[in-house]
Short mmCIF file of C-alpha atoms in Angstrom, two decimals:
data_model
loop_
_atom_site.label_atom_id
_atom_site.label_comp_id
_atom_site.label_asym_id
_atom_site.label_seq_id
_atom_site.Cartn_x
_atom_site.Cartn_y
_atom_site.Cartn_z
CA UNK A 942 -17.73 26.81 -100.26
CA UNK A 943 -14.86 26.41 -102.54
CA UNK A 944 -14.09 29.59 -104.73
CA UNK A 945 -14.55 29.54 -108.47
CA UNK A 946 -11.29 29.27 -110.15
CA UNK A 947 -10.68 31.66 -113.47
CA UNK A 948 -8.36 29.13 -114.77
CA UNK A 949 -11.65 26.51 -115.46
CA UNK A 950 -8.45 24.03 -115.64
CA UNK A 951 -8.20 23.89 -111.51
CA UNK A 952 -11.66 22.37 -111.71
CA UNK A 953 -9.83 19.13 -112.68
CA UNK A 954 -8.83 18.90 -108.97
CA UNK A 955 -12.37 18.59 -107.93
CA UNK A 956 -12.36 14.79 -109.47
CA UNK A 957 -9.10 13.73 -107.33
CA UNK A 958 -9.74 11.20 -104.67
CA UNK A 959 -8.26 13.92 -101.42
CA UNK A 960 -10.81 14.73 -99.47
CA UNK A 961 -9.31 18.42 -99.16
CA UNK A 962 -7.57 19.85 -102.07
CA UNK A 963 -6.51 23.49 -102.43
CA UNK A 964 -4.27 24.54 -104.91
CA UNK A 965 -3.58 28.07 -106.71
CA UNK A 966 -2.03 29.47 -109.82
CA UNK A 967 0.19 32.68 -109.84
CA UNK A 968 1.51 34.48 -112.95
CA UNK A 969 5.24 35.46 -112.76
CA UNK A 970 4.41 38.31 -111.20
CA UNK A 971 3.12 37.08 -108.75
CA UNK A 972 -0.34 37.77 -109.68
CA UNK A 973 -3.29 34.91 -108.39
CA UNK A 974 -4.98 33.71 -111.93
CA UNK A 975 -7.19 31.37 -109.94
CA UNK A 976 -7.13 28.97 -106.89
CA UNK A 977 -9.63 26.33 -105.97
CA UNK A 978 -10.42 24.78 -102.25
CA UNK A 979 -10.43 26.37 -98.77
CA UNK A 980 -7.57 28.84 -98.38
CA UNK A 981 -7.39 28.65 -94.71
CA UNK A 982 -6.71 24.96 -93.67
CA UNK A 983 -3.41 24.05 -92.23
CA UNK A 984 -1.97 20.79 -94.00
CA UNK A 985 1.40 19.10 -93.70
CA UNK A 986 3.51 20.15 -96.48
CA UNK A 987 5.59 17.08 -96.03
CA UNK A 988 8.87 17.18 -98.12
CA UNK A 989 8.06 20.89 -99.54
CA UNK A 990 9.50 21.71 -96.54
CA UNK A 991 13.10 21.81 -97.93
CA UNK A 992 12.84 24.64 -99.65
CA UNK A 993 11.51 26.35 -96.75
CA UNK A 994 14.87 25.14 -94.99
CA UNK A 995 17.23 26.31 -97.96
CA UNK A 996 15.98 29.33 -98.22
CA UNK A 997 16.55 30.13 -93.99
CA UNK A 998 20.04 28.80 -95.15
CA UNK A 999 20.62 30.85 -97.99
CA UNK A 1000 19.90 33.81 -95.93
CA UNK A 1001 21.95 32.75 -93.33
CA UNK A 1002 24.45 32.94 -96.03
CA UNK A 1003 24.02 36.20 -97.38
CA UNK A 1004 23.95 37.40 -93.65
CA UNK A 1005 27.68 35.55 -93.22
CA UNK A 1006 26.08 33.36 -90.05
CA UNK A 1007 27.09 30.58 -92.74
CA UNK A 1008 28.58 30.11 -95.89
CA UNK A 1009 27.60 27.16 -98.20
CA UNK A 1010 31.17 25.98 -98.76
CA UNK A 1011 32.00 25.23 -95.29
CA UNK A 1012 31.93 21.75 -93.59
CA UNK A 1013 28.99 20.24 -92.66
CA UNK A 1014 27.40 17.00 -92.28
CA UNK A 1015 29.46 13.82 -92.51
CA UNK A 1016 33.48 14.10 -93.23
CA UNK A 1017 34.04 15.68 -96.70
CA UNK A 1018 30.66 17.44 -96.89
CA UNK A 1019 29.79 20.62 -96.82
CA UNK A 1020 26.37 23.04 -96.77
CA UNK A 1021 26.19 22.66 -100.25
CA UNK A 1022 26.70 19.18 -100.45
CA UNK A 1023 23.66 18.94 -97.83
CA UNK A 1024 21.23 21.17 -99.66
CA UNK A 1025 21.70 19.20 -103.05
CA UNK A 1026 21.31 15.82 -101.54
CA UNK A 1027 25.10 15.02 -102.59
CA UNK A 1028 26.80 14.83 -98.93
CA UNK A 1029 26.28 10.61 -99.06
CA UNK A 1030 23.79 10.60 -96.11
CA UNK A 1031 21.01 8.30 -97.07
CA UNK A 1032 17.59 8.44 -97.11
CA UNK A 1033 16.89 7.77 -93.30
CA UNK A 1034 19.86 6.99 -90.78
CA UNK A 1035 22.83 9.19 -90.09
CA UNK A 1036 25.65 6.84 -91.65
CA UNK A 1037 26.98 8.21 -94.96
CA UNK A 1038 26.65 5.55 -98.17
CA UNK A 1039 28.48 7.34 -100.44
CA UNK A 1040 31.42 9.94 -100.41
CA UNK A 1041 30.12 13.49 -100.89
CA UNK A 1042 29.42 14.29 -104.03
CA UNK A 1043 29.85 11.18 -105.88
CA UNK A 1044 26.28 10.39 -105.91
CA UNK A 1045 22.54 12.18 -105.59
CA UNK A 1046 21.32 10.40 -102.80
CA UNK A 1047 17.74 11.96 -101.44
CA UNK A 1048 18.42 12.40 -97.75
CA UNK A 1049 15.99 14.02 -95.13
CA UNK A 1050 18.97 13.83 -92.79
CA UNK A 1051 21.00 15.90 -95.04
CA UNK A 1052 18.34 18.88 -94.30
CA UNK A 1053 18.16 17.68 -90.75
CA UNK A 1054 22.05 18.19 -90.50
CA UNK A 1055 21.93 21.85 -92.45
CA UNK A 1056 19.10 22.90 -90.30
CA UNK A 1057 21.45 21.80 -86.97
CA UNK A 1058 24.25 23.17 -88.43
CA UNK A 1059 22.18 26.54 -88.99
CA UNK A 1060 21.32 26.46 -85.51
CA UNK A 1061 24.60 26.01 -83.94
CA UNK A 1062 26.03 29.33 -86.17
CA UNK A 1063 22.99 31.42 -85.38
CA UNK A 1064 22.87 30.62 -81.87
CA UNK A 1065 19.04 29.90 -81.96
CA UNK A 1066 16.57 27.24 -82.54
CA UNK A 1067 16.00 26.51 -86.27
CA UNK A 1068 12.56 26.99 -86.54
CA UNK A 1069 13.09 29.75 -84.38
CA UNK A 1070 15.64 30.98 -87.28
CA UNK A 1071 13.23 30.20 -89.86
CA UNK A 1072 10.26 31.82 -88.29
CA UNK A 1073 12.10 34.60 -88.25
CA UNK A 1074 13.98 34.83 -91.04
CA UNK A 1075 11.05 33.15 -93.77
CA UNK A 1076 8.13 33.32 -92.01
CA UNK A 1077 7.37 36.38 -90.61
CA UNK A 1078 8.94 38.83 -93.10
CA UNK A 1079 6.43 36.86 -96.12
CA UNK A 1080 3.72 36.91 -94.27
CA UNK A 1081 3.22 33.69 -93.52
CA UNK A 1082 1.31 31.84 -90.30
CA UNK A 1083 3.37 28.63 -91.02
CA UNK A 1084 5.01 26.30 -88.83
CA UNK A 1085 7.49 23.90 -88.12
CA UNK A 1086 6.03 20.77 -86.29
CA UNK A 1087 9.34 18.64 -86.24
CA UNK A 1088 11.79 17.90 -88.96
CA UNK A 1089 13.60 20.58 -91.09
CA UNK A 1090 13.22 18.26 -93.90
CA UNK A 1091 9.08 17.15 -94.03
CA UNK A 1092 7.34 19.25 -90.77
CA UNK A 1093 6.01 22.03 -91.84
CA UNK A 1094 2.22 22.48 -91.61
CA UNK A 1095 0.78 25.56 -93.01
CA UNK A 1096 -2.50 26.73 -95.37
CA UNK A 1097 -2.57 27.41 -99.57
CA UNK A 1098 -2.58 31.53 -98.23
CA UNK A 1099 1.30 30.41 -96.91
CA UNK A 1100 2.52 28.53 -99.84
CA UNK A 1101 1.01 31.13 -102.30
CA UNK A 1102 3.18 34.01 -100.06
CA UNK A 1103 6.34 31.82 -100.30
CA UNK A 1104 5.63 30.93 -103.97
CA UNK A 1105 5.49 34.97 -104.44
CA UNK A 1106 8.94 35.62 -102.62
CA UNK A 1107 10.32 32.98 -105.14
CA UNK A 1108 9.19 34.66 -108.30
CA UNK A 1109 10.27 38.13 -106.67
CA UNK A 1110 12.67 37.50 -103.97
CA UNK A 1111 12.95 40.25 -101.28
CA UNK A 1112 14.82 38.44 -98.89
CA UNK A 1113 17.97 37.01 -101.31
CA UNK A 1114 19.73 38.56 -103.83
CA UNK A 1115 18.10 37.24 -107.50
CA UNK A 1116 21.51 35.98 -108.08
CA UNK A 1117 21.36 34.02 -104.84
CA UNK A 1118 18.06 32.37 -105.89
CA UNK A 1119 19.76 31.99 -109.41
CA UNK A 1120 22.48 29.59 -108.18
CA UNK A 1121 20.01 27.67 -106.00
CA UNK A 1122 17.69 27.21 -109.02
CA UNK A 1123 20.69 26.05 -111.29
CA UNK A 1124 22.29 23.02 -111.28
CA UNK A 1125 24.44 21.36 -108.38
CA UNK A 1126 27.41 18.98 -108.53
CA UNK A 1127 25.89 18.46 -112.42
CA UNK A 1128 26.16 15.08 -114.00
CA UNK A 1129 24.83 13.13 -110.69
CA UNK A 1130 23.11 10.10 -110.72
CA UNK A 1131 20.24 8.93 -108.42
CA UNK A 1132 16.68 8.50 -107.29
CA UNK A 1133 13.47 10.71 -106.49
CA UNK A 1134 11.19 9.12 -104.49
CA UNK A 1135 8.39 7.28 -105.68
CA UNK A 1136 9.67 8.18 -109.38
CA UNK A 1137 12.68 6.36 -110.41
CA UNK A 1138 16.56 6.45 -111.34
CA UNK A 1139 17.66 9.63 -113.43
CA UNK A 1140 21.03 10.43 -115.16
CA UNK A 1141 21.48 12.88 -114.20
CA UNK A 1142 18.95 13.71 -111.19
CA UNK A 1143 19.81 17.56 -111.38
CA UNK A 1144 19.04 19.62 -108.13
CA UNK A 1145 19.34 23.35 -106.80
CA UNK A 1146 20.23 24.31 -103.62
CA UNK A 1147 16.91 22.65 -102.00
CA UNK A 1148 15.15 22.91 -105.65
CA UNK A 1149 14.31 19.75 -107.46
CA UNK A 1150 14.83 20.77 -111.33
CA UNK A 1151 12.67 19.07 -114.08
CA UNK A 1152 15.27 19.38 -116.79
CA UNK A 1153 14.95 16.14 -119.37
CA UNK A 1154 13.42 13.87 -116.34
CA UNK A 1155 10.90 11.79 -118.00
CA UNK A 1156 8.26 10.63 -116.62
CA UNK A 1157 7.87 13.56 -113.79
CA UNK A 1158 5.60 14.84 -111.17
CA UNK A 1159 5.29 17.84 -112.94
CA UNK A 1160 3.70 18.16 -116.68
CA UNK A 1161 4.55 17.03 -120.06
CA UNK A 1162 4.46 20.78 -121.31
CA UNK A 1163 6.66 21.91 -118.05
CA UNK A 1164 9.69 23.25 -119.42
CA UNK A 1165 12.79 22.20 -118.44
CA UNK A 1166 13.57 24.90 -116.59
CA UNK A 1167 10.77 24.09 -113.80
CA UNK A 1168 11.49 24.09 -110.78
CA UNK A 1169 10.00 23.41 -107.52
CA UNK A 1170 9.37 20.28 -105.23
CA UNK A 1171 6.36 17.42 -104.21
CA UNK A 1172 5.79 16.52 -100.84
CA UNK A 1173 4.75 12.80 -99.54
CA UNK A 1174 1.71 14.08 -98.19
CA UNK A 1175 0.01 14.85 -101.64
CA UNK A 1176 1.76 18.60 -102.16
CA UNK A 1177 3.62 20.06 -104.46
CA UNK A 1178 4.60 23.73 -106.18
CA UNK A 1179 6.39 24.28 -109.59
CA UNK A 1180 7.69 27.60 -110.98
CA UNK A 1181 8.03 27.25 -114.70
CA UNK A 1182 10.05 30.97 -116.11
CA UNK A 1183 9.47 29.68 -119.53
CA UNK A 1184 5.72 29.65 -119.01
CA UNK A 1185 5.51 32.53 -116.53
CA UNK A 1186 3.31 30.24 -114.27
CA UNK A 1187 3.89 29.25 -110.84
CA UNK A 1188 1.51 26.01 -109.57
CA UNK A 1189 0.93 25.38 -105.97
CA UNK A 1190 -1.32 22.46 -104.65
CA UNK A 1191 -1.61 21.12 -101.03
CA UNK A 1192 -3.67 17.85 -100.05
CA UNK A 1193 -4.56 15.29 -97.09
CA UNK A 1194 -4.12 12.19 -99.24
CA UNK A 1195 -0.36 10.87 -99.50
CA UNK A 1196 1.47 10.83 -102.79
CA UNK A 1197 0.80 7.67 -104.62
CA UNK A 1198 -0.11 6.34 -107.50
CA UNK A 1199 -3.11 8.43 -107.65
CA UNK A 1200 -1.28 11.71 -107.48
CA UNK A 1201 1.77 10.31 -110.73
CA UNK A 1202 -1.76 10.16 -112.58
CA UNK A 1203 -3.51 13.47 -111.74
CA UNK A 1204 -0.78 15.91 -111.73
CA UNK A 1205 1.04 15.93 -114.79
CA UNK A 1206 -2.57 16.09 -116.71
CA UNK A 1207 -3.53 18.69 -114.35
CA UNK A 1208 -0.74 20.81 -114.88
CA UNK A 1209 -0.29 20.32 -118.53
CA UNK A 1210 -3.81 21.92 -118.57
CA UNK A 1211 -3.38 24.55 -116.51
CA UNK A 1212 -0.50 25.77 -118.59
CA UNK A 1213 -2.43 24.78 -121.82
CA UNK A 1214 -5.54 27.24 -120.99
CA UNK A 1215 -2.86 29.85 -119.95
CA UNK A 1216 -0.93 29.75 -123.03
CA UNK A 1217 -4.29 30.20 -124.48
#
């Protein structure tokens, strides 16, 4: 039985054509105003994922087992470049296309090569690392199935614990999560998936940021300070500060067309009946 959300706003979800939708509201403290669908089923989280994988590398950094200026990835790149999709790897293939930072250039073998290049420094696996390092300290019963950049597989209970060490981070320093919510290599042009061209196409370290991107995943009354990141497989979470609201939604229906119409609605009402 699904519970009975006290935002009546997450009862839009119920009309979406997923066969299993969960998805949960937090305040910015952290506090659940609401969730809707089964809490316990393990989903693919798809391209969510890279968050999971910058935040094992940022700390990594703070621990000194890497430091986000150093080389890595193709010639020219470096940590940094990787995490804010500015090294020039492309979206599949291990070739560069571009110099590093001369262009925004999505790449799931960026996080692939941060992820390696994790492992190598620590001396470990990665998802050992990040099972270790994320995981377990959060709380959470996720796992990586595969990629660093769109395997992991975990329940709403997991994303809603990560989603909580965002708003109050325990294992970074705030400042830490500050830079890797604020703008990379600014003034970059390029693509997000399934959405379009954007200039700029402003990232974090592993966070996509909304800033003036119009039309985006997340709502029309999203600041532009939101944060957060969609997954192919129908998933996404958003932190708005300016709101004080945190969204997280997981699915088994791939992104498409379906989802660019139901979640900007959906989340300009969920903020709508919080703002009250």
């Amino acid at each position: 039985m699904r519970n009975l959300p006290r935002l009546d706003a997450l009862r839009l979800v119920d009309e979406w054509p997923a066969e299993t939708v969960a998805v949960a509201a937090l305040d910015r403290d952290g506090a659940e105003l609401g969730s809707r669908g089964p809490r316990d089923r393990v989903l693919r989280w798809a391209s969510i994922t890279k968050l999971l994988t910058a935040y094992a590398v940022l700390i990594a950094a703070e621990e000194g087992t890497v430091d986000l200026d150093e080389p890595a990835g193709p010639p020219g790149s470096t940590v940094r470049h990787l995490l804010s999709h500015a090294s020039g790897l492309p979206f599949k293939g291990d070739a560069p296309i571009a110099r590093p930072g001369q262009r925004r250039i999505y790449s799931n073998p960026g996080f692939e090569a941060a992820a390696a290049h994790l492992a190598e420094r620590a001396g470990m696996p990665f998802e050992d690392y990040l099972r270790a390092a994320v995981f377990e300290p959060v709380g959470m019963r996720a796992e990586l199935r595969g990629s660093a950049a769109a395997d992991g597989h975990g329940t709403l209970d997991d994303l809603v614990a990560f989603t909580r060490e965002v708003l109050a981070p325990r294992l970074v320093a705030p400042e830490t999560l500050a830079e890797a919510t604020s703008v990379q290599f600014p003034g970059l042009v390029g693509v997000v998936p399934d959405l379009g061209r954007f200039e700029p196409n402003d990232w974090g370290l592993g966070f996509e940021l909304r800033d003036a991107k119009s039309p985006h995943w997340t709502g029309t009354r999203n600041s532009e300070r939101t944060f957060g990141h969609f997954g192919g497989s129908g998933t996404f979470v958003w932190i708005d500060p300016e709101a004080g609201l945190a969204l997280c939604c997981l699915t088994d229906l791939e992104f498409d067309e379906w989802a660019k119409q139901a979640w900007p609605p959906f989340s300009d009402a969920v903020i709508a009946e919080y703002a009250g």
